[in-house]
mmCIF file of N, CA and C in Angstrom:
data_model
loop_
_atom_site.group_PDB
_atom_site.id
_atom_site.type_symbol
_atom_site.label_atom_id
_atom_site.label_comp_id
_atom_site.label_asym_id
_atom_site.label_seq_id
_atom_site.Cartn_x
_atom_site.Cartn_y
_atom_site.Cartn_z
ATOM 1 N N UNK A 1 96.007 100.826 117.485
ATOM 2 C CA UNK A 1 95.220 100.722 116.276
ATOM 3 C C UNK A 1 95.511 101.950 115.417
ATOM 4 N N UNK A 2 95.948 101.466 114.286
ATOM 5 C CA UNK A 2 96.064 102.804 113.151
ATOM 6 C C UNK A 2 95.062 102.814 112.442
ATOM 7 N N UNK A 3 94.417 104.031 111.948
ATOM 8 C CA UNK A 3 93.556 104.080 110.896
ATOM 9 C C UNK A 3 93.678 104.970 109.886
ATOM 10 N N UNK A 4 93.724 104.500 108.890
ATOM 11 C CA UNK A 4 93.757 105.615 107.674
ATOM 12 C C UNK A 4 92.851 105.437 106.668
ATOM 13 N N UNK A 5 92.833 107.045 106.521
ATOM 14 C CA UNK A 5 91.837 107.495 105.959
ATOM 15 C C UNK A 5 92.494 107.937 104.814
ATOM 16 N N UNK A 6 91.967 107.785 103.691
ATOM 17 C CA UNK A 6 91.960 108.116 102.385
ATOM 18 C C UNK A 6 91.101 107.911 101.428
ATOM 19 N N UNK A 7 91.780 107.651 100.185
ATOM 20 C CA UNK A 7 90.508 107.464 98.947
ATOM 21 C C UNK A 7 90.589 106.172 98.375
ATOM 22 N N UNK A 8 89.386 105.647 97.582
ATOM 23 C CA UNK A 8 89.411 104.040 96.785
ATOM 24 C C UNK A 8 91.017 104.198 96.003
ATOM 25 N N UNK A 9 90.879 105.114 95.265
ATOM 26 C CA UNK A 9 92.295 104.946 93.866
ATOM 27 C C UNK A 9 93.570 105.428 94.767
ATOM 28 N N UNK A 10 93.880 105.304 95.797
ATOM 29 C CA UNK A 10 95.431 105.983 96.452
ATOM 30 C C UNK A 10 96.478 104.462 96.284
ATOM 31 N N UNK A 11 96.980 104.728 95.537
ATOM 32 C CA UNK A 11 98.062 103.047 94.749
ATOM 33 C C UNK A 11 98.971 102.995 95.997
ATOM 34 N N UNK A 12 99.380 104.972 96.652
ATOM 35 C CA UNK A 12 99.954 104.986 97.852
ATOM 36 C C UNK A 12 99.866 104.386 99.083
ATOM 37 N N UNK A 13 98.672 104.171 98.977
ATOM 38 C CA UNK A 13 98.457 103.865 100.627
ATOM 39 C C UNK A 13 97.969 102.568 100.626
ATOM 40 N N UNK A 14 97.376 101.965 99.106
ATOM 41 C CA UNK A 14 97.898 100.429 99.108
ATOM 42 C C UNK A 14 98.816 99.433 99.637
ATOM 43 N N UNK A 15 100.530 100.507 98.942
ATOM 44 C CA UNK A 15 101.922 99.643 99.829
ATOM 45 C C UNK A 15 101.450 99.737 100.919
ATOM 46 N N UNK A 16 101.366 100.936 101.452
ATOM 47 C CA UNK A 16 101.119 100.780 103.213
ATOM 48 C C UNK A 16 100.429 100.126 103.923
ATOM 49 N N UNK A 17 99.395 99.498 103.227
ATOM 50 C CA UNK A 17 98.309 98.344 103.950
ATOM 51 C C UNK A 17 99.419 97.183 103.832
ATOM 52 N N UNK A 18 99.472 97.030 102.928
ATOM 53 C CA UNK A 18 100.770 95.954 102.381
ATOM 54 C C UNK A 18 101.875 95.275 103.977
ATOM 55 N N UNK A 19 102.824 96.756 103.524
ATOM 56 C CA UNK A 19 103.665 96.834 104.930
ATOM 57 C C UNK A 19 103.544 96.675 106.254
ATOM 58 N N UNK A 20 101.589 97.130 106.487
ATOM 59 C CA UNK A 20 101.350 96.750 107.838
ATOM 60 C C UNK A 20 100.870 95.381 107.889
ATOM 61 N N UNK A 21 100.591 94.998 107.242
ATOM 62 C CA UNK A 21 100.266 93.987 106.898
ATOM 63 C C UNK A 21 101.182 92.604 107.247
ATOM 64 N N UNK A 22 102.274 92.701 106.741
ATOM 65 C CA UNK A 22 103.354 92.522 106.994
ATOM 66 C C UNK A 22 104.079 92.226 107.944
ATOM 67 N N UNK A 23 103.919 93.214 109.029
ATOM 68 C CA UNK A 23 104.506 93.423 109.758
ATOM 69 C C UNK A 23 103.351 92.889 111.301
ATOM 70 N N UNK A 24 102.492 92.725 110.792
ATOM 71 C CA UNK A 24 101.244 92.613 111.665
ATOM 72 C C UNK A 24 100.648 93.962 112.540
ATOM 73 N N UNK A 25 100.736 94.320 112.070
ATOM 74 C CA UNK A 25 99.986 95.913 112.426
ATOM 75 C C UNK A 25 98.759 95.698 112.306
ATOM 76 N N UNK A 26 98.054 96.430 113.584
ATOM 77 C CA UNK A 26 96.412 96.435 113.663
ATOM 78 C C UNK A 26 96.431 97.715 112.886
ATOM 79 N N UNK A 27 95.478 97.395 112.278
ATOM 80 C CA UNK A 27 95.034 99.315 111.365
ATOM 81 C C UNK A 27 93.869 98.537 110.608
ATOM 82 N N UNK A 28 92.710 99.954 110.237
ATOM 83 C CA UNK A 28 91.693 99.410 109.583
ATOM 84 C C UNK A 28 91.691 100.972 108.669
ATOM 85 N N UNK A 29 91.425 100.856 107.217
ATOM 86 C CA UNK A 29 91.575 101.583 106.075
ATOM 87 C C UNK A 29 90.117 102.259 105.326
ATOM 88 N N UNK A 30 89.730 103.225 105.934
ATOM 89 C CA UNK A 30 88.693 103.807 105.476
ATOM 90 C C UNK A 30 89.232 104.964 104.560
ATOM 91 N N UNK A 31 87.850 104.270 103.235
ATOM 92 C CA UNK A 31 87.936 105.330 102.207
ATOM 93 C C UNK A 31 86.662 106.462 102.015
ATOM 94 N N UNK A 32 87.362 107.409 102.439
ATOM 95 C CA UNK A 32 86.365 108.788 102.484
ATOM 96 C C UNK A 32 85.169 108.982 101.782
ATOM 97 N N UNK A 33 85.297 108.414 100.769
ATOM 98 C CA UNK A 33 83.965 108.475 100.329
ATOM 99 C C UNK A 33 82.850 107.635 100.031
ATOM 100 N N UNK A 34 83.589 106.717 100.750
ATOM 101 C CA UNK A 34 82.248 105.761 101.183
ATOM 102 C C UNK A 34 81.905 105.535 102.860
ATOM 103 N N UNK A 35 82.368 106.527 103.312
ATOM 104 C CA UNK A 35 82.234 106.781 104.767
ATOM 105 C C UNK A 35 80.576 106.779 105.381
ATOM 106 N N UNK A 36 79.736 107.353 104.409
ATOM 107 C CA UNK A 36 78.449 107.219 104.980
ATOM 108 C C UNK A 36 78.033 106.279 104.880
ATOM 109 N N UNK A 37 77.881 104.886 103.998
ATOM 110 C CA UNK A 37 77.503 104.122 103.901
ATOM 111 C C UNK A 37 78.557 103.026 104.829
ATOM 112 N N UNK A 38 80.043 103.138 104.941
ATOM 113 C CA UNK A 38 80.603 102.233 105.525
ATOM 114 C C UNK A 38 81.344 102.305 106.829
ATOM 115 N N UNK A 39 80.781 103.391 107.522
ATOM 116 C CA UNK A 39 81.046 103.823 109.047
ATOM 117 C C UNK A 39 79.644 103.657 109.930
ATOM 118 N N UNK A 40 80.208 103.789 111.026
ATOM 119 C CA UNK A 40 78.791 104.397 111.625
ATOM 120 C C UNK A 40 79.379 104.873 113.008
ATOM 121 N N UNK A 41 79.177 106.253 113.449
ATOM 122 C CA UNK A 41 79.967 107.036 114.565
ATOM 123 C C UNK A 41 79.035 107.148 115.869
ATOM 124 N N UNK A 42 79.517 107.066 117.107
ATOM 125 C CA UNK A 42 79.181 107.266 118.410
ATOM 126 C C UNK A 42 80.155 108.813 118.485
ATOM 127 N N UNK A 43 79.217 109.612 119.070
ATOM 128 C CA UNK A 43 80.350 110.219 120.052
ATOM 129 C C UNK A 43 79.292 111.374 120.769
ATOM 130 N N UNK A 44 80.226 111.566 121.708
ATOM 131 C CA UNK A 44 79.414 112.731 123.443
ATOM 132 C C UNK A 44 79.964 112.798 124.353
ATOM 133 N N UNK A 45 79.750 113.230 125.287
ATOM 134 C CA UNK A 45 80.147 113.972 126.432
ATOM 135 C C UNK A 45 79.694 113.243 127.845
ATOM 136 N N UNK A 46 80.288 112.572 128.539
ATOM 137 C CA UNK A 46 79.581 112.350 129.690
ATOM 138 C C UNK A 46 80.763 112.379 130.830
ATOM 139 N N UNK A 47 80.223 112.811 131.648
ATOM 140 C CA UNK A 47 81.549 113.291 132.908
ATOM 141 C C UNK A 47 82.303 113.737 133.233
ATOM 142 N N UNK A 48 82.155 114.799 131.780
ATOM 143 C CA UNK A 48 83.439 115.976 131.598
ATOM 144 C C UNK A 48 84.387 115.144 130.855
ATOM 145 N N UNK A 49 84.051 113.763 130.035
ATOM 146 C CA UNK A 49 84.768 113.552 129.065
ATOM 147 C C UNK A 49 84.242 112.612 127.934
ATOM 148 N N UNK A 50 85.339 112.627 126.802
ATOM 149 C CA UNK A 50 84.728 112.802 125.373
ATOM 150 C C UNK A 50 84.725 111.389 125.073
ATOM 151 N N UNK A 51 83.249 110.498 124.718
ATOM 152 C CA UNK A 51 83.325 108.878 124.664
ATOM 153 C C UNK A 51 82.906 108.949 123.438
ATOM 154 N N UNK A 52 83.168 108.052 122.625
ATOM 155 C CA UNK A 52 82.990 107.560 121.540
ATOM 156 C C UNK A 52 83.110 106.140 120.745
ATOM 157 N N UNK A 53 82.768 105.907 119.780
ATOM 158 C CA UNK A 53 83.025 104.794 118.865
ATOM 159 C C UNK A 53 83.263 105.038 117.457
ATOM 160 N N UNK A 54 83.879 104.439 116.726
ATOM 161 C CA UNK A 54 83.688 103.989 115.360
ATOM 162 C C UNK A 54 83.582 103.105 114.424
ATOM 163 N N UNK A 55 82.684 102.560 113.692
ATOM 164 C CA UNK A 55 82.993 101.071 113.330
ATOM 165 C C UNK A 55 82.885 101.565 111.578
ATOM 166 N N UNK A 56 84.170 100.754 111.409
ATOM 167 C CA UNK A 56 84.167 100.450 109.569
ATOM 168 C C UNK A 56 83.822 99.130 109.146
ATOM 169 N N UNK A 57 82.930 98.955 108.514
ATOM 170 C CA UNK A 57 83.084 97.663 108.344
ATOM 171 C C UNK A 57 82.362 97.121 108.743
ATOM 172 N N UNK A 58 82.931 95.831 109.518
ATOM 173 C CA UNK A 58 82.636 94.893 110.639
ATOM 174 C C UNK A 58 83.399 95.124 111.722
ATOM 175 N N UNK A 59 84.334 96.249 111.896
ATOM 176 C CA UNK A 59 85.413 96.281 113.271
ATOM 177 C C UNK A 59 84.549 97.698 113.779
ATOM 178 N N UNK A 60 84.173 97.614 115.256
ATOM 179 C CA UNK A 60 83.839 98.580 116.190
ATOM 180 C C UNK A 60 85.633 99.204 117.048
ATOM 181 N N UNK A 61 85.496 100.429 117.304
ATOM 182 C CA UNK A 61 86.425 100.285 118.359
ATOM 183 C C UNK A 61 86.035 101.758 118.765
ATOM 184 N N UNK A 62 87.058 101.943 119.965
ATOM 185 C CA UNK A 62 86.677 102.977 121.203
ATOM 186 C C UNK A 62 87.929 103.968 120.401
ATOM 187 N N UNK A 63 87.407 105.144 120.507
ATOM 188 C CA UNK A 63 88.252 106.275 120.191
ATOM 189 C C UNK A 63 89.730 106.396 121.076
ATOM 190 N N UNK A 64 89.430 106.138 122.054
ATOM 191 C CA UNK A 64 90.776 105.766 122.311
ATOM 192 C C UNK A 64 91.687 104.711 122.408
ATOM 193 N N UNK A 65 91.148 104.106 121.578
ATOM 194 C CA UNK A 65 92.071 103.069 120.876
ATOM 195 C C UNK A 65 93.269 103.267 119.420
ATOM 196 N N UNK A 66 92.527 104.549 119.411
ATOM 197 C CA UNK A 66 93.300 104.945 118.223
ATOM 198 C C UNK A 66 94.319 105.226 118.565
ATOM 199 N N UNK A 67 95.166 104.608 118.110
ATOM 200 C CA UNK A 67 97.122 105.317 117.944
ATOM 201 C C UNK A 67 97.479 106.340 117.142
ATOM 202 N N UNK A 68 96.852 106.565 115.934
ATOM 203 C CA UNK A 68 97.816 107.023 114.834
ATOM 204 C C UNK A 68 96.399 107.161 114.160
ATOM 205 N N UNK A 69 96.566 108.137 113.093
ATOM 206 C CA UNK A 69 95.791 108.651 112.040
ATOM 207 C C UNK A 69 96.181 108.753 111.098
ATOM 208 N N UNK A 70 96.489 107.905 110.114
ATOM 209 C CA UNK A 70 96.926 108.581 108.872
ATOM 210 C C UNK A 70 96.334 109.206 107.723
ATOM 211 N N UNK A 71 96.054 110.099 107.316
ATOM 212 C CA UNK A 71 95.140 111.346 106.715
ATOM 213 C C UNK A 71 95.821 111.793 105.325
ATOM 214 N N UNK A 72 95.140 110.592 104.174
ATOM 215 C CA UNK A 72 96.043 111.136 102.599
ATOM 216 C C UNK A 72 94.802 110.937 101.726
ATOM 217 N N UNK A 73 94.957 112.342 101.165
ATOM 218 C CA UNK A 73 94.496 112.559 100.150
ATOM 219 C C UNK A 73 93.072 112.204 99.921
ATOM 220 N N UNK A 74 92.177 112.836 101.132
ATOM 221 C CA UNK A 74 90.482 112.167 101.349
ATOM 222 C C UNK A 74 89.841 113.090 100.323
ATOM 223 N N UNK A 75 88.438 112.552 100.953
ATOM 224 C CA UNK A 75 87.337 112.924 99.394
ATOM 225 C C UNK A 75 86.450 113.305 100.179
ATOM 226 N N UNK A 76 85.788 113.974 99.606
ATOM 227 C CA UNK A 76 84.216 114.196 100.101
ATOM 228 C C UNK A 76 83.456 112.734 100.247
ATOM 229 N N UNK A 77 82.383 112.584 101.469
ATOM 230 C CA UNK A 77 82.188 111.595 101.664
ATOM 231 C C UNK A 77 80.846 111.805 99.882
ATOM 232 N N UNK A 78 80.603 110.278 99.574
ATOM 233 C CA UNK A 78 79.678 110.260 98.509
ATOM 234 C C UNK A 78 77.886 110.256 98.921
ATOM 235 N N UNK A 79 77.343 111.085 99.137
ATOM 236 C CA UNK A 79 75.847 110.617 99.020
ATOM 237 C C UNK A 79 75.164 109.771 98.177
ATOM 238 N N UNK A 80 74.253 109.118 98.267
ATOM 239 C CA UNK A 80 73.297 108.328 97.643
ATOM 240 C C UNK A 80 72.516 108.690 96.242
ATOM 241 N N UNK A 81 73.201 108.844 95.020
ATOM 242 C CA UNK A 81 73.052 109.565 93.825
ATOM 243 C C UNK A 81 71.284 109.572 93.697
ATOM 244 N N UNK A 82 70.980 108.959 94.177
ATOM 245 C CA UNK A 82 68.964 109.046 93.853
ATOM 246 C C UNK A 82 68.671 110.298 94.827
ATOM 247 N N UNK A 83 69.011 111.115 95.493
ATOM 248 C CA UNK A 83 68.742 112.023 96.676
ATOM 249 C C UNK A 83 69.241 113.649 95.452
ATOM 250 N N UNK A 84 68.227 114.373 95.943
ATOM 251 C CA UNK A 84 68.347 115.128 95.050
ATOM 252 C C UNK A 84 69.820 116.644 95.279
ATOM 253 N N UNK A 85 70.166 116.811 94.691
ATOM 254 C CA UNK A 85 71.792 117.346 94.588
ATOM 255 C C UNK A 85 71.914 118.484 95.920
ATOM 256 N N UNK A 86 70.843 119.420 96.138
ATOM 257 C CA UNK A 86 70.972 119.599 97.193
ATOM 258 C C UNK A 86 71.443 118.817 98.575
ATOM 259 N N UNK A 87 70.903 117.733 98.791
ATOM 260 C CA UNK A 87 70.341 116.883 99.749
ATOM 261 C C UNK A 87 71.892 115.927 99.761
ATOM 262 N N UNK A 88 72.081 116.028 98.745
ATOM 263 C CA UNK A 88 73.748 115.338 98.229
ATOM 264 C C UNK A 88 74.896 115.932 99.017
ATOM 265 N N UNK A 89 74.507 117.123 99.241
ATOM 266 C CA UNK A 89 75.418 118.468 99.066
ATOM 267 C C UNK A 89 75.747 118.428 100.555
ATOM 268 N N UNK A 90 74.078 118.724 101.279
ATOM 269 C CA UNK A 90 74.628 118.481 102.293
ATOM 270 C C UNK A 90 74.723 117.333 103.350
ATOM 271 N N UNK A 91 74.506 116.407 102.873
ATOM 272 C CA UNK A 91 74.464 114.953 103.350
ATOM 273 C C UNK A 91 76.104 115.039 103.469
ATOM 274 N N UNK A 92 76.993 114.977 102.613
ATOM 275 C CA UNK A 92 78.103 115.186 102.402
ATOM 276 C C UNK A 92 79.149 115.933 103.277
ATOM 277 N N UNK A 93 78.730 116.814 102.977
ATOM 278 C CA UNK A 93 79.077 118.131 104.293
ATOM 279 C C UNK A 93 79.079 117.699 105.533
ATOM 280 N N UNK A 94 77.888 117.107 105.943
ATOM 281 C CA UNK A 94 77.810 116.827 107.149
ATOM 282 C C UNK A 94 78.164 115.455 107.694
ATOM 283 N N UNK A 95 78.098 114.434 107.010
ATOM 284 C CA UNK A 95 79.233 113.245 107.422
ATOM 285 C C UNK A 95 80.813 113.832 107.448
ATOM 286 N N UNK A 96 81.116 114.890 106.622
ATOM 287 C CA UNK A 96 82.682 114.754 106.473
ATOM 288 C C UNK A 96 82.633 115.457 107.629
ATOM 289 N N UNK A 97 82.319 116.559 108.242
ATOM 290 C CA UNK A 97 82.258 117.250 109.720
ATOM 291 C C UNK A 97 82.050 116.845 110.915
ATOM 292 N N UNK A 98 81.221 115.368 110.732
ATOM 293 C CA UNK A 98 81.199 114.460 111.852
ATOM 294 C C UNK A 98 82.304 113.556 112.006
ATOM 295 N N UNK A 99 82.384 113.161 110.530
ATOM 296 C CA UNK A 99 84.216 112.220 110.805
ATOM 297 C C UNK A 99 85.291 112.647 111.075
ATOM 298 N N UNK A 100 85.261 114.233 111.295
ATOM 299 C CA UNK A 100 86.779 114.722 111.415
ATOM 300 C C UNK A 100 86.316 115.543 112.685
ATOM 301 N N UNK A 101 85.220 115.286 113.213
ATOM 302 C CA UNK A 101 85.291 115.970 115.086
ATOM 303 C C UNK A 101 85.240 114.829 114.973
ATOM 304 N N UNK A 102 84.943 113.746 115.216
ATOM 305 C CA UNK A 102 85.214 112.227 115.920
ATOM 306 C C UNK A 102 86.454 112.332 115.792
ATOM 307 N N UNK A 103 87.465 111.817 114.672
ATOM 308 C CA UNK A 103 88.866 112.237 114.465
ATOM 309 C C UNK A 103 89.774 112.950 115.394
ATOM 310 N N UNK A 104 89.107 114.195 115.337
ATOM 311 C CA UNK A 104 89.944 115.362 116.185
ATOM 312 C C UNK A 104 90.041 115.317 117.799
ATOM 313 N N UNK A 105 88.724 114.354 118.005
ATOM 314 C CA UNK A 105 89.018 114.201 119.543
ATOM 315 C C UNK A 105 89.418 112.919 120.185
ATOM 316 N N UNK A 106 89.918 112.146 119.005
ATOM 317 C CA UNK A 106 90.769 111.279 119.470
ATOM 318 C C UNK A 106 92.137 111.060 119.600
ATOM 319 N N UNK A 107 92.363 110.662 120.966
ATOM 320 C CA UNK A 107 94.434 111.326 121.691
ATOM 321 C C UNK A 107 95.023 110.184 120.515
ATOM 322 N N UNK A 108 95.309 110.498 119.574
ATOM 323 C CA UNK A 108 96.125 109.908 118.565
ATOM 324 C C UNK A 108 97.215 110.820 118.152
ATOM 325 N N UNK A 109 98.700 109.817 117.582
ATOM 326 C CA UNK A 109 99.231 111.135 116.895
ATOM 327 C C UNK A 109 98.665 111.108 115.047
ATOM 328 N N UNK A 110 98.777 112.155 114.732
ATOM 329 C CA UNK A 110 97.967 112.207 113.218
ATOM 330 C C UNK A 110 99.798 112.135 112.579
ATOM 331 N N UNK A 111 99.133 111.773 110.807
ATOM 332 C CA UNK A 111 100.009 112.063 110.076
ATOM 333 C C UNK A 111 99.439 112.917 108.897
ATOM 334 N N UNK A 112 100.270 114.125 108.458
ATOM 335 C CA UNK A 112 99.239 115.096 108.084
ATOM 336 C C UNK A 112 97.474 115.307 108.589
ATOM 337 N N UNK A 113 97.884 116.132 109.982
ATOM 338 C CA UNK A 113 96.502 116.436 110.024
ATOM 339 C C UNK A 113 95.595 117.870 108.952
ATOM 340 N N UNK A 114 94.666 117.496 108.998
ATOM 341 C CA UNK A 114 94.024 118.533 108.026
ATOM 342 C C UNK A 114 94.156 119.871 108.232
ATOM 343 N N UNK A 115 94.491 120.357 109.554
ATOM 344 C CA UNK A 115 95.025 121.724 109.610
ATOM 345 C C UNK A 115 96.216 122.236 109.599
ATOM 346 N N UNK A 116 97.038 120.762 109.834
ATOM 347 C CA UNK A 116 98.231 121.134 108.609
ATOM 348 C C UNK A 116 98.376 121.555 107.898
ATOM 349 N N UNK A 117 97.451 120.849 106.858
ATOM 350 C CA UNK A 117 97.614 120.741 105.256
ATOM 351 C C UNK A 117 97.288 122.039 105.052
ATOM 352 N N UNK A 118 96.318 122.395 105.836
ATOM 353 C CA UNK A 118 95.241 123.963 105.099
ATOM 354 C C UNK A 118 96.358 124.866 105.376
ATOM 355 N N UNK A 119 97.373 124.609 106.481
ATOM 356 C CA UNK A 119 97.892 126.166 106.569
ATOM 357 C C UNK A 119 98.980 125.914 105.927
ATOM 358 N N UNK A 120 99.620 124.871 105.326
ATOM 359 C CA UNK A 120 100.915 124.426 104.879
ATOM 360 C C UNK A 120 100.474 124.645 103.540
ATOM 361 N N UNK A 121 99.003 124.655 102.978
ATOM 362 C CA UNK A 121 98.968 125.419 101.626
ATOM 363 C C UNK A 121 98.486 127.084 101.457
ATOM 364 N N UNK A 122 98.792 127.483 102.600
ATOM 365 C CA UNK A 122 98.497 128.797 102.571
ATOM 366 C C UNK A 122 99.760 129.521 102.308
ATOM 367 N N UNK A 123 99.496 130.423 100.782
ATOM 368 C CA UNK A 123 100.669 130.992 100.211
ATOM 369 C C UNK A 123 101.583 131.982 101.738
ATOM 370 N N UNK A 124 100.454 132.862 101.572
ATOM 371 C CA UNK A 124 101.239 133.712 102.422
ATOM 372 C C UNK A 124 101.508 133.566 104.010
ATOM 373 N N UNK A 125 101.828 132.450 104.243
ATOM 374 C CA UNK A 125 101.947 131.615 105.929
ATOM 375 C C UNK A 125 103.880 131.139 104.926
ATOM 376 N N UNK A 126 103.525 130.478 104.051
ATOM 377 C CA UNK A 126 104.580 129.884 102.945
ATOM 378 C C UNK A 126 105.657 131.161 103.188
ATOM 379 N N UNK A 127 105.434 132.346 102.647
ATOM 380 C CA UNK A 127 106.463 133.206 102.283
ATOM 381 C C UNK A 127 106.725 134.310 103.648
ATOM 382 N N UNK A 128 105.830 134.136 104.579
ATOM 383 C CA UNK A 128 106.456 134.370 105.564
ATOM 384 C C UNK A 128 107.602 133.528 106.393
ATOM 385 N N UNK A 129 106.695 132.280 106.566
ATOM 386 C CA UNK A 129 108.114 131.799 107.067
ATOM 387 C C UNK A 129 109.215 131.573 106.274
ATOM 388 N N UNK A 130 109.664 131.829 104.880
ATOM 389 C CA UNK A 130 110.603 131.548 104.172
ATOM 390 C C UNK A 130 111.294 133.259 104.260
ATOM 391 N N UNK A 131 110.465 133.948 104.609
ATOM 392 C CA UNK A 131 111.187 134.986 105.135
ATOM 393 C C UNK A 131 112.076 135.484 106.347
ATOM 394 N N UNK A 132 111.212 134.470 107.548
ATOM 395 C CA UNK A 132 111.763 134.017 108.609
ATOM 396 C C UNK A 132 112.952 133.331 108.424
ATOM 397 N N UNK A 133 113.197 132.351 107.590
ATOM 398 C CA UNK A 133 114.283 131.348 107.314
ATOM 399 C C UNK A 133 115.303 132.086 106.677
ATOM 400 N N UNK A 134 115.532 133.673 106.391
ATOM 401 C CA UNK A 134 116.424 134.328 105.389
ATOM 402 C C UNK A 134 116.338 133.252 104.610
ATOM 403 N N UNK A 135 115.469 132.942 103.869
ATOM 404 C CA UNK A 135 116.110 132.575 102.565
ATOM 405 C C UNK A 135 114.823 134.074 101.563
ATOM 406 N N UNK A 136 115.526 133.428 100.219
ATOM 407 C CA UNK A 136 115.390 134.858 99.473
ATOM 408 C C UNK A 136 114.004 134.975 98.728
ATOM 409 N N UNK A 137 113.201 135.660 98.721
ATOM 410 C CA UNK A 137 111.910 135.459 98.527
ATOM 411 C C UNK A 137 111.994 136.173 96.951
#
């Protein structure tokens, strides 16, 4: 089972539903910011190991069912605009921190995982290793 995560407007990851599609690929396509309203997460600890669920939608499945992660270009999940901006703020916060430890502890391989991204935009990680690489800074 693949799942990717992204946003409503990604035209990108449209083809790719497309292609799996296609091809008959199981995958189910969650968009980040309607994650609180269109997920709902299991997860804990029992026996010295990590059980869980996730369901989008109408599809439930077991965290380790996951194959693959694909991880483009997510959003803050959206709170419930009548809740007052605080309450927004961290409603928000705290679904996106629950969907990405559920995420993180599932044996999947990722594509761009998020701590990728963070250190792959970190300038000076950038110009060190391009210093490493002799090339000319």
């Amino acid at each position: 089972m693949i799942l990717i995560i992204t946003n409503r407007e990604d035209i990108t990851t449209d083809l790719v539903v497309l292609a799996l599609q296609a091809r008959g690929i199981d995958f189910v396509r969650l968009n980040s910011e309607d994650c609180i309203n269109a997920t709902r997460i299991s997860l804990g600890v029992s026996q010295c190991a990590i059980a869980g669920s996730i369901s989008v939608g109408r599809r439930t499945f077991a965290r380790d069912r996951l194959t693959a992660i694909y991880n483009r270009r997510t959003r803050a999940p959206q709170a419930p605009r009548e809740l007052q901006e605080d309450a927004r703020t961290f409603i928000s916060r705290e679904s996106n921190a629950l969907l990405f430890t559920f995420l993180e502890s599932c044996p999947a391989v990722w594509i761009d995982h998020p701590l990728a991204i963070r250190r792959a935009r970190n300038r000076l990680l950038q110009l060190s290793s391009a210093r490493e690489a002799a090339l000319t800074i």
